[in-house]
Coordinates of C-alpha atoms in Angstrom, one line a residue:
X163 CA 129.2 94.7 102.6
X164 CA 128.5 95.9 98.8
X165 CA 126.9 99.1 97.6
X166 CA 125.0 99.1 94.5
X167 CA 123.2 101.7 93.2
X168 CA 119.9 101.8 90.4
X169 CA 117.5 104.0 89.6
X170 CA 114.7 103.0 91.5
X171 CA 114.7 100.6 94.8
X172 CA 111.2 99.0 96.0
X173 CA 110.8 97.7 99.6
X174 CA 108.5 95.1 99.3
X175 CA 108.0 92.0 96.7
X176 CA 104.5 92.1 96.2
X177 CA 101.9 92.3 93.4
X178 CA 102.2 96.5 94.2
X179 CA 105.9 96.4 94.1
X180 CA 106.1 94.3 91.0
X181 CA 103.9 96.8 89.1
X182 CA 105.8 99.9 90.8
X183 CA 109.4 97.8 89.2
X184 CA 107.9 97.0 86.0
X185 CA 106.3 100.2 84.7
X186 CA 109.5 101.8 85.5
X187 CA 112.0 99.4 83.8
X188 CA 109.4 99.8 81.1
X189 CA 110.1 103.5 80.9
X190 CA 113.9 102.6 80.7
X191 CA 114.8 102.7 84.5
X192 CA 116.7 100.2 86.4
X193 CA 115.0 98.9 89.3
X194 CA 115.3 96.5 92.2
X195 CA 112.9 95.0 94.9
X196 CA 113.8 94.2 98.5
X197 CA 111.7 91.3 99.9
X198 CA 112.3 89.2 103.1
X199 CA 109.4 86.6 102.4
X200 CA 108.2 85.2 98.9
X201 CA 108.2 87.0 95.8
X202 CA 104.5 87.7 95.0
X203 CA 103.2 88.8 98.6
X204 CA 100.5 88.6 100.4
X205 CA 97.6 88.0 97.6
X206 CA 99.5 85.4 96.0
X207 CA 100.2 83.2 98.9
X208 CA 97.8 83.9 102.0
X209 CA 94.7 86.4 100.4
X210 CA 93.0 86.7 97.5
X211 CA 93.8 83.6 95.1
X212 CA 94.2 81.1 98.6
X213 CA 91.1 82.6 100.0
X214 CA 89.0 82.4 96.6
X215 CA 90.3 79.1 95.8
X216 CA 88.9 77.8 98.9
X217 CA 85.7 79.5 98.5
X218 CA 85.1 78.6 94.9
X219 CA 84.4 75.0 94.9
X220 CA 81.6 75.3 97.2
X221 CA 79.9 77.9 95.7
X222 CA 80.3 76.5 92.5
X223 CA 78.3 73.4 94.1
X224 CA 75.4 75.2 95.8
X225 CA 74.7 76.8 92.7
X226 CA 74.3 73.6 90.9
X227 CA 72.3 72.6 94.0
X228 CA 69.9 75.6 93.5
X229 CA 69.1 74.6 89.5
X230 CA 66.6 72.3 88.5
X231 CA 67.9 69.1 86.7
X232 CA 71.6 70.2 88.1
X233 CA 70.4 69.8 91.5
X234 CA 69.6 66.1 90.4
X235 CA 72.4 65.1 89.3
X236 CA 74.5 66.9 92.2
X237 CA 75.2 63.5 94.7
X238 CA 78.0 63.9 96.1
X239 CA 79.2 66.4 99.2
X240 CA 82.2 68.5 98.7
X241 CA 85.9 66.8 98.7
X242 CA 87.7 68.9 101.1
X243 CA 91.2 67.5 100.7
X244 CA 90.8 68.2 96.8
X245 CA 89.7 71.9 97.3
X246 CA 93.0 72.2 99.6
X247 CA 95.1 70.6 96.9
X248 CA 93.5 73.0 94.5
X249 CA 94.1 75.6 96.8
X250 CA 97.4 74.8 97.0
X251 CA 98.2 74.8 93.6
X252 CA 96.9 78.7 93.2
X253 CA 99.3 79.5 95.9
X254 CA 102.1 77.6 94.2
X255 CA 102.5 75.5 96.7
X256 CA 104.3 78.7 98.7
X257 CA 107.0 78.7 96.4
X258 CA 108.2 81.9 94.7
X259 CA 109.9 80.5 91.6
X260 CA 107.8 81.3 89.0
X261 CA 107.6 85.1 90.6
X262 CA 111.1 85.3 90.9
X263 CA 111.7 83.8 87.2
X264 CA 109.2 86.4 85.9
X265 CA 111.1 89.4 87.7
X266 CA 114.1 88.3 85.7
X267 CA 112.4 88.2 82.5
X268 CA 111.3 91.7 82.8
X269 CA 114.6 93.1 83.5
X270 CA 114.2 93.7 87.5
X271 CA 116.7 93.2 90.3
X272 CA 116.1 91.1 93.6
X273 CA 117.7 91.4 96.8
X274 CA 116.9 89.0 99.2
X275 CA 116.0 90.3 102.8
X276 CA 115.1 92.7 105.0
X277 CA 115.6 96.3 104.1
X278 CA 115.7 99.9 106.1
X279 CA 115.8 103.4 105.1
X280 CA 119.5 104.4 106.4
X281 CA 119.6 107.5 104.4
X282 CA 118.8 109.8 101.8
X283 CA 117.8 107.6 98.6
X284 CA 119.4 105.1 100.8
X285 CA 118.2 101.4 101.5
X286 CA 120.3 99.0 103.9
X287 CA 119.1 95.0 102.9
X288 CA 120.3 92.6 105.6
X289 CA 119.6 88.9 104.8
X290 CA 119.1 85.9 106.6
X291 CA 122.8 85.5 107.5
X292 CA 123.2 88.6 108.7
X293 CA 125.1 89.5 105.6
X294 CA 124.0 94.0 104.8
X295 CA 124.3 95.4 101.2
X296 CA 123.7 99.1 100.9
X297 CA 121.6 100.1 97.9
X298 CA 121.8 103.4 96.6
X299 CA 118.9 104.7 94.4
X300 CA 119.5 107.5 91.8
X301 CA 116.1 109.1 91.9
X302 CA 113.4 107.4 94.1
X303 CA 112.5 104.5 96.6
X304 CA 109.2 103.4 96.6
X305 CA 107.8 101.6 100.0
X306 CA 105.3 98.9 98.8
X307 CA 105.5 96.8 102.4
X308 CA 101.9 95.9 102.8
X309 CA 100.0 95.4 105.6
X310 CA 100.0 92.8 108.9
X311 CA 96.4 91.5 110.6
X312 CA 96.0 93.2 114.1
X313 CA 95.8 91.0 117.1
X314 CA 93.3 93.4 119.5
X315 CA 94.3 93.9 122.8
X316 CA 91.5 91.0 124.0
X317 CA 92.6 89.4 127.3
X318 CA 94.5 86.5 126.5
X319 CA 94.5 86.5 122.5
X320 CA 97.5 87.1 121.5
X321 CA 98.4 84.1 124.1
X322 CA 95.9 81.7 123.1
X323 CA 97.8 81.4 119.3
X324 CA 95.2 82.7 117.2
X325 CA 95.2 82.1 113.4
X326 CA 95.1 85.4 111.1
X327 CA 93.9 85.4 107.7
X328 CA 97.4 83.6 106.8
X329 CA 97.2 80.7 109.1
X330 CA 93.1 80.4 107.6
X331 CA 93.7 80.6 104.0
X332 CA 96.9 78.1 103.8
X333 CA 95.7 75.4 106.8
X334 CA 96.5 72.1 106.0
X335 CA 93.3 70.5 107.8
X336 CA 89.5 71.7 108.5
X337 CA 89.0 71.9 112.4
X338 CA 86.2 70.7 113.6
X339 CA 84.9 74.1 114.8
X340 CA 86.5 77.4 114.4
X341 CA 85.3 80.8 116.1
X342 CA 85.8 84.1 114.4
X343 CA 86.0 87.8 115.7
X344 CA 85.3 90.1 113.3
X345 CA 82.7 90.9 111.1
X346 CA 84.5 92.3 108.1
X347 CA 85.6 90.7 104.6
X348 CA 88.1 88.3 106.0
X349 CA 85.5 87.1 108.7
X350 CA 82.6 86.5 106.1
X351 CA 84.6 85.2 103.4
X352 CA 86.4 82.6 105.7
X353 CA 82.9 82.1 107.9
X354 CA 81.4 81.3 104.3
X355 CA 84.7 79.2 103.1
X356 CA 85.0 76.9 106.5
X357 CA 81.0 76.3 107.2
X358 CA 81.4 75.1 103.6
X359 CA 84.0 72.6 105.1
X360 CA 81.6 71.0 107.1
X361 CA 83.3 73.1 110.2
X362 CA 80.9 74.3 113.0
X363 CA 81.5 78.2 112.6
X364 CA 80.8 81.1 114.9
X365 CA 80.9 84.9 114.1
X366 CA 81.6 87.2 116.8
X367 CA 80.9 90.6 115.8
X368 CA 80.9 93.4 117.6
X369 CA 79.1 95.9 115.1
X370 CA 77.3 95.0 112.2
X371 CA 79.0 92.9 109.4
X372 CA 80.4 94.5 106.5
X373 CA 79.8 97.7 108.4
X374 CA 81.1 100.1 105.9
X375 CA 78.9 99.1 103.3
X376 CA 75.3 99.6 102.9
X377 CA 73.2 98.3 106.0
X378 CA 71.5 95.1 103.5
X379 CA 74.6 93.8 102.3
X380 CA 75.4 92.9 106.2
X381 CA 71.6 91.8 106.9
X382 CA 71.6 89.8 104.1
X383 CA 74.9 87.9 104.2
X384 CA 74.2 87.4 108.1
X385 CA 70.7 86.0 106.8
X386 CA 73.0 83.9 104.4
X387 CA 75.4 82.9 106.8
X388 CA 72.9 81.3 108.9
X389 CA 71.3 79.7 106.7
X390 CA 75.2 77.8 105.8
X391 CA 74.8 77.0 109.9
X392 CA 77.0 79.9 110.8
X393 CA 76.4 81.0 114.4
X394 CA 76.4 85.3 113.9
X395 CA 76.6 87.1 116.7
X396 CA 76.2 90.6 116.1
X397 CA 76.2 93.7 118.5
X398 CA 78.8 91.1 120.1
X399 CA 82.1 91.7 122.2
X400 CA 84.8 89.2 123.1
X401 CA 85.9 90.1 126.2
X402 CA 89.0 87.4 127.1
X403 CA 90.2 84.1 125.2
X404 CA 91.9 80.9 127.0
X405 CA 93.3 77.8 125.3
X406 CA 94.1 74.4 127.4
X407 CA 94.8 71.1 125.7
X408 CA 90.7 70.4 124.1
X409 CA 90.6 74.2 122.1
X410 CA 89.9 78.0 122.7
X411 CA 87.3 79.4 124.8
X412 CA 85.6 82.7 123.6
X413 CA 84.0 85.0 127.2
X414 CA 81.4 87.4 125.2
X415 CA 80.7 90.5 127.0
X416 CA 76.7 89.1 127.3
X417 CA 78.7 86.3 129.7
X418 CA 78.0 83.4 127.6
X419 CA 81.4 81.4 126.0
X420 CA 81.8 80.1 122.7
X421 CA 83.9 76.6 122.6
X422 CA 86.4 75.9 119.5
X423 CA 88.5 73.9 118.1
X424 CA 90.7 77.5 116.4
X425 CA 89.8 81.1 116.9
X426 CA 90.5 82.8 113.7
X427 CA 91.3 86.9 114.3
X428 CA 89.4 89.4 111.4
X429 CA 89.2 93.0 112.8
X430 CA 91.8 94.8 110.4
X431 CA 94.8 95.2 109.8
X432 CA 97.6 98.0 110.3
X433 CA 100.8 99.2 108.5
X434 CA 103.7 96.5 107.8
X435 CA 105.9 99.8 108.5
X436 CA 107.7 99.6 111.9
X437 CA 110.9 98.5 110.9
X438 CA 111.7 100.1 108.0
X439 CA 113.5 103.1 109.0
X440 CA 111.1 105.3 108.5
X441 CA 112.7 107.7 111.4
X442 CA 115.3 108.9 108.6
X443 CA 112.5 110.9 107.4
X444 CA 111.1 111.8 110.5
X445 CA 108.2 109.4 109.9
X446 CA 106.7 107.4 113.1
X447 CA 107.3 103.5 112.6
X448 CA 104.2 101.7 112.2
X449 CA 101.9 104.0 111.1
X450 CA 99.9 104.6 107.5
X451 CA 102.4 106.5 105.6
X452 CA 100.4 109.5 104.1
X453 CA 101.3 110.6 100.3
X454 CA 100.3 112.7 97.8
X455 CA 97.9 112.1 94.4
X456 CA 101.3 111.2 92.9
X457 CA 101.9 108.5 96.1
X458 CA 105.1 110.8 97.2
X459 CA 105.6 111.2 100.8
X460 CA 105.2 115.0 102.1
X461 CA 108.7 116.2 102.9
X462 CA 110.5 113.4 100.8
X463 CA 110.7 114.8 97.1
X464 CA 112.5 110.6 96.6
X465 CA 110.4 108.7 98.8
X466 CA 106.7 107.1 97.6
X467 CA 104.3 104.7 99.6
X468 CA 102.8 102.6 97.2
X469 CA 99.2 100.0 98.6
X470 CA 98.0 99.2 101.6
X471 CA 101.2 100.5 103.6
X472 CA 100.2 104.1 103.0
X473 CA 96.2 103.2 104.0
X474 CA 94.6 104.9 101.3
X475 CA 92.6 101.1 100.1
X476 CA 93.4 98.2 101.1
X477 CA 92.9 96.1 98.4
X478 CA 95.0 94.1 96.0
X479 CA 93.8 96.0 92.8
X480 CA 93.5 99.3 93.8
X481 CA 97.8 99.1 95.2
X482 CA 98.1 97.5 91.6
X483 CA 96.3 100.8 90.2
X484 CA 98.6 103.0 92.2
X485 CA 101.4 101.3 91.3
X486 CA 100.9 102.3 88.0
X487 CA 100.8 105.8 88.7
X488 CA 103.6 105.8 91.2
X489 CA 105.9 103.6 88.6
X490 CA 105.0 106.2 85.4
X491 CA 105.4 109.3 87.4
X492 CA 108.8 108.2 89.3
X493 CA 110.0 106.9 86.0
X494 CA 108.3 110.8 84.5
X495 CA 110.0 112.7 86.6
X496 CA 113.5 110.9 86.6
X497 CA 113.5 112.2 83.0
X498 CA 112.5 115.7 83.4
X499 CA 109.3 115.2 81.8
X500 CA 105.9 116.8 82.5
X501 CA 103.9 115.0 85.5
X502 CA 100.1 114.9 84.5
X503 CA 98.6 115.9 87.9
X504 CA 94.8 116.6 87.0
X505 CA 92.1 114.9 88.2
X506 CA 92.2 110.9 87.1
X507 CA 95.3 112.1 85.0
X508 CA 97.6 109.4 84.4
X509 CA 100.2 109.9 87.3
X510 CA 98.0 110.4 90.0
X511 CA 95.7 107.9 92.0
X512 CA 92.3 109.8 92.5
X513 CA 90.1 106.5 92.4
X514 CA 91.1 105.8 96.0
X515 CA 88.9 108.6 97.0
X516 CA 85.8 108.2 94.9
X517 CA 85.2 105.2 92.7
X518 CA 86.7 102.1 94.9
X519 CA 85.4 98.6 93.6
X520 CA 85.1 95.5 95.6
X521 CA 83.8 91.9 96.0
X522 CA 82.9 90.3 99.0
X523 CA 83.1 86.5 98.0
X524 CA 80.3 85.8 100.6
X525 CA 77.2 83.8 100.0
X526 CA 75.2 85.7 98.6
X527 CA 78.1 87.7 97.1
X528 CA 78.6 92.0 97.8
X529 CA 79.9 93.9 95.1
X530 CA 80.1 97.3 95.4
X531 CA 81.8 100.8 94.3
X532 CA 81.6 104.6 95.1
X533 CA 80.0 105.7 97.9
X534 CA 76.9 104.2 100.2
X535 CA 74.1 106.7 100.5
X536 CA 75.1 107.7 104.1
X537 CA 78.6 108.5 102.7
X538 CA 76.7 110.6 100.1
X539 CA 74.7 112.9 102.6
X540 CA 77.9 112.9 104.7
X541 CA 80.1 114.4 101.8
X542 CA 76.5 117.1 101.4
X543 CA 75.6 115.6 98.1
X544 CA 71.9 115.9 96.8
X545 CA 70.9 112.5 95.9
X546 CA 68.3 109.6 95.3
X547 CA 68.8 106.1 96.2
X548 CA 67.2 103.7 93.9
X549 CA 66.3 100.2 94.9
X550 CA 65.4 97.4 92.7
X551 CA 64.6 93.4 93.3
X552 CA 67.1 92.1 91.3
X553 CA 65.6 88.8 91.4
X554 CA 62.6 89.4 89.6
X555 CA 65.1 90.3 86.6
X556 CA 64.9 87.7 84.1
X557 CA 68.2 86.5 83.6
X558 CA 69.0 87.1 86.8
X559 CA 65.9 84.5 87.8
X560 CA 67.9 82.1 85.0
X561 CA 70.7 81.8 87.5
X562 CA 68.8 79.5 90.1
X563 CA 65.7 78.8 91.1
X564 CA 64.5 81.1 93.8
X565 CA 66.5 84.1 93.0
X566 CA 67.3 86.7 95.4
X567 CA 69.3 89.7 95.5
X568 CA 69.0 93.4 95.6
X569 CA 70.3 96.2 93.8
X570 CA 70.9 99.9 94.7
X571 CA 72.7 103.1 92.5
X572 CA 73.2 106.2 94.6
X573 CA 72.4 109.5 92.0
X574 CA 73.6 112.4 92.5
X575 CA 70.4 114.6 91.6
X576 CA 72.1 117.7 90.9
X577 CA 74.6 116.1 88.3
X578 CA 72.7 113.1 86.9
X579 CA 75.3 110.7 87.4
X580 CA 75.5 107.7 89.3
X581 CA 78.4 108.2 92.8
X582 CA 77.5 104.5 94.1
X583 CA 76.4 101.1 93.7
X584 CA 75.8 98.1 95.5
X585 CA 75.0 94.5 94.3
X586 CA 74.1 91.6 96.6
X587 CA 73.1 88.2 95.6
X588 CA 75.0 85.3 94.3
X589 CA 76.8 85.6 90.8
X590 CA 76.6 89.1 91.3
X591 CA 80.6 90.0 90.9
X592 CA 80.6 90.6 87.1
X593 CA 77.9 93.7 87.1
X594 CA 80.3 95.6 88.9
X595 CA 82.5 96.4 86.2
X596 CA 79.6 98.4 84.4
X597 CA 79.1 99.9 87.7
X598 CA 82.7 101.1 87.8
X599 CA 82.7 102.5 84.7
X600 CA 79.1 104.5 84.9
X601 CA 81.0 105.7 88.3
X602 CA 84.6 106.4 87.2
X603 CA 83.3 107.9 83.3
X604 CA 80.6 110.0 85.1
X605 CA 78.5 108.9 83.0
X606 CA 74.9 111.1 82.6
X607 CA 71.8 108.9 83.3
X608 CA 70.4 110.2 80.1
X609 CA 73.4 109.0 78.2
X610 CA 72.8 105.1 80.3
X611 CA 69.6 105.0 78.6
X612 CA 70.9 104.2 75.8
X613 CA 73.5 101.5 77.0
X614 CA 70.7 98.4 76.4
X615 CA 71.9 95.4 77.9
X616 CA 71.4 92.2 76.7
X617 CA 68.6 90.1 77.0
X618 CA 67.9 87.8 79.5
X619 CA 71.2 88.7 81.4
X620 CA 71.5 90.1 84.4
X621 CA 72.6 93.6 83.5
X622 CA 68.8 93.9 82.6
X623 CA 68.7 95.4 86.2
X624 CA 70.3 98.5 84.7
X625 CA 67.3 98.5 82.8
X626 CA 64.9 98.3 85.4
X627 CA 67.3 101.0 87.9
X628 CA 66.9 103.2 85.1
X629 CA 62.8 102.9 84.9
X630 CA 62.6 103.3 88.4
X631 CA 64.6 106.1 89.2
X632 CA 62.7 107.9 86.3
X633 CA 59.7 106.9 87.3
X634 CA 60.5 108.4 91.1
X635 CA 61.8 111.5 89.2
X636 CA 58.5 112.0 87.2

């Protein structure tokens, strides 16, 4: 056994532990990350570049399909070996390598396997041979673990070897049929990628899909689902699962039974925290670690939970955004220096709360940040919800023949400032950036009237949000 000791120690190897490691040792720390699977985590090899990877070829082909004189000379049908080649080539064909060569470029220490809290500033690393290495950090150790897909308690599931969201973004083959419970992100997205495939798909929800978001963005990617051939069942329980030797068998609670070849498990995920040692600091194993604006843990003045382990947003950019914080203000304090703690200063992560972005890489596509309108009135806020067709927008319509999508901003009347938007319809990914930023910069709808977008794009629908809100206002 060897003991080593740096400034810094980060459980967990992925994109959020890379950033936590890297603005540190760019602040003059040493640092080293603990990791028991590949370098690179979860988004790397089984989430967001697999799962886009697979969805992108196919969508790339229906919109070709939906232009005239493209849709012409569009002949052939998807090659799904190719997209799973391609795939596999954004997930470096699961090797680490590359991640592991960059970590020594930038000047940041590996250990491989899996590591515990055993003490104050204190990380135990046992590897695959059983060989144990205690690290010893000077200052702070940062938990960046990630999360694991839950398995609900669904007579017979966990028996019946259902795929997760890892087993669906890296299979080698396309089953014949697959059945998914959920009706979340993961579901839609994989629902969207696999009915794509040519794979006979079924939905099981037992809400609405994409229930946190605003009620059309569910309606109308169910409407869009269907019309791929997807089977959604909504307002739908699953009440007990069996494999035998010919697939999976699905009892709803309505007594009917779904048949498939897989049975693909989307209802959330929970904290990759139960074996960590989080008992040391009288934390419970396996729950969300709660921190600060500064990502320290109550209690801890050395211990920060960096992404999805601490449950604050479970998404692959927002952990990287809080890994900047939590890197700059461990390295910031190491040194004595003054810790910017304002709201949306540098070291704290404040977004998390108010001005979230995301992409559902459905078809038609969701993007949306801030807060729904029912959120809004929830949180006692005075607002108006503005609608517009964002397929009679010009260069919207330019897109495809037959446009449709839908736009909404959320105002907060009182302040004149946009708190939420939601886009749905395809391409629709690369106006929420603008979103964001009105969001984020609180920007004043008088001041947006004079950010004229380009024309025939389809930020025109700014344009038109604008004219309508002002003409409800008048």
């Amino acid at each position: 056994m060897t003991t080593d000791e740096f400034d810094l120690i980060i459980l967990g190897g992925g994109p959020v532990g890379e950033n936590v490691a890297d603005r540190a040792v760019q602040a003059g720390l040493t640092a080293i990350i603990v990791e028991s699977e590949l370098v690179g985590g979860e988004c790397s090899y089984w989430a967001c570049m697999p799962s886009k990877a697979l969805l992108r070829p196919a969508q790339a082909l229906r919109a070709a399909q939906r232009v005239g004189g493209a849709a012409e000379a569009v002949t052939g049908a998807l090659d799904v070996q190719a997209v799973l080649a391609r795939r596999d080539s954004f997930a470096s064909n699961w090797s680490d390598a590359g991640q592991v060569e960059w970590l020594d470029s930038a000047g940041i220490d590996l250990a491989r396997g899996h590591g515990r809290l055993t003490g104050e500033r204190e990380v135990t690393v046992t590897d695959a041979d059983g060989a144990t290495r205690v690290l010893k950090a000077r200052h702070a150790v940062a938990i960046s673990t990630g999360s694991d897909a839950v398995i609900p308690g669904i007579e017979g599931l966990a028996e019946s070897s259902p795929w997760t969201s890892r087993e669906a973004t890296s299979a080698q083959e396309v089953p014949g049929s697959l059945a998914i419970i959920g009706g979340g992100v993961v579901a839609v997205e994989m629902a969207t990628a696999y009915a794509g495939f040519g794979s006979t798909v079924t939905l099981i929800a037992r809400g609405a899909l994409l229930g946190s978001m605003e009620s059309f963005a569910g309606e109308r990617v169910a409407a869009g689902l269907r019309a791929l051939g997807v089977d959604v069942r909504s307002g739908t329980g699953t009440t007990s699962v069996r494999r035998d030797a010919s697939g999976v068998t699905l009892t709803l609670d309505d007594g009917s039974e779904v048949t498939a070849d897989e049975v693909l498990v989307a209802t959330g995920r929970s904290a990759r925290s139960d074996d960590i040692g989080l008992e040391v600091v009288g934390l419970t194993p396996g729950r969300w670690i709660e921190t600060d604006d500064t990502l320290r843990v109550p209690g801890a003045d050395w211990l920060y939970a960096v992404g999805d382990v601490n449950g604050r947003a479970l998404l692959t950019h927002q952990g990287k955004y809080q890994a900047r914080a939590a890197g700059d203000v461990i390295a910031a304090r190491a040194k004595g220096e003054a810790v910017d703690t304002a709201d949306w200063g540098r070291h704290v992560s404040t977004a998390d709360r108010a001005a979230v972005p995301q992409v559902t890489f459905s078809a038609p596509e969701v993007a949306s940040v801030g807060l729904t309108a029912d959120a809004a009135r929830e949180a006692g806020r005075s607002i108006r919800v503005v609608d517009y067709d964002l397929g009679r927008v010009d260069g919207a319509r330019l897109y495809e023949d037959g446009f449709e999508a839908q736009a909404r901003i959320i105002v907060d009347t009182e302040r004149g400032v946009i708190v939420g938007a939601t886009f749905v319809g395809n391409e629709v990914a690369e106006l929420l950036q603008a979103a964001t930023i009105a969001v984020v910069g609180e920007v004043p709808i008088a001041r947006l009237w004079h950010a004229v977008p380009a024309y025939p794009t389809m930020s025109e629908v700014w344009l038109r949000l604008l004219e309508t809100y002002g003409r409800e206002s008048a």
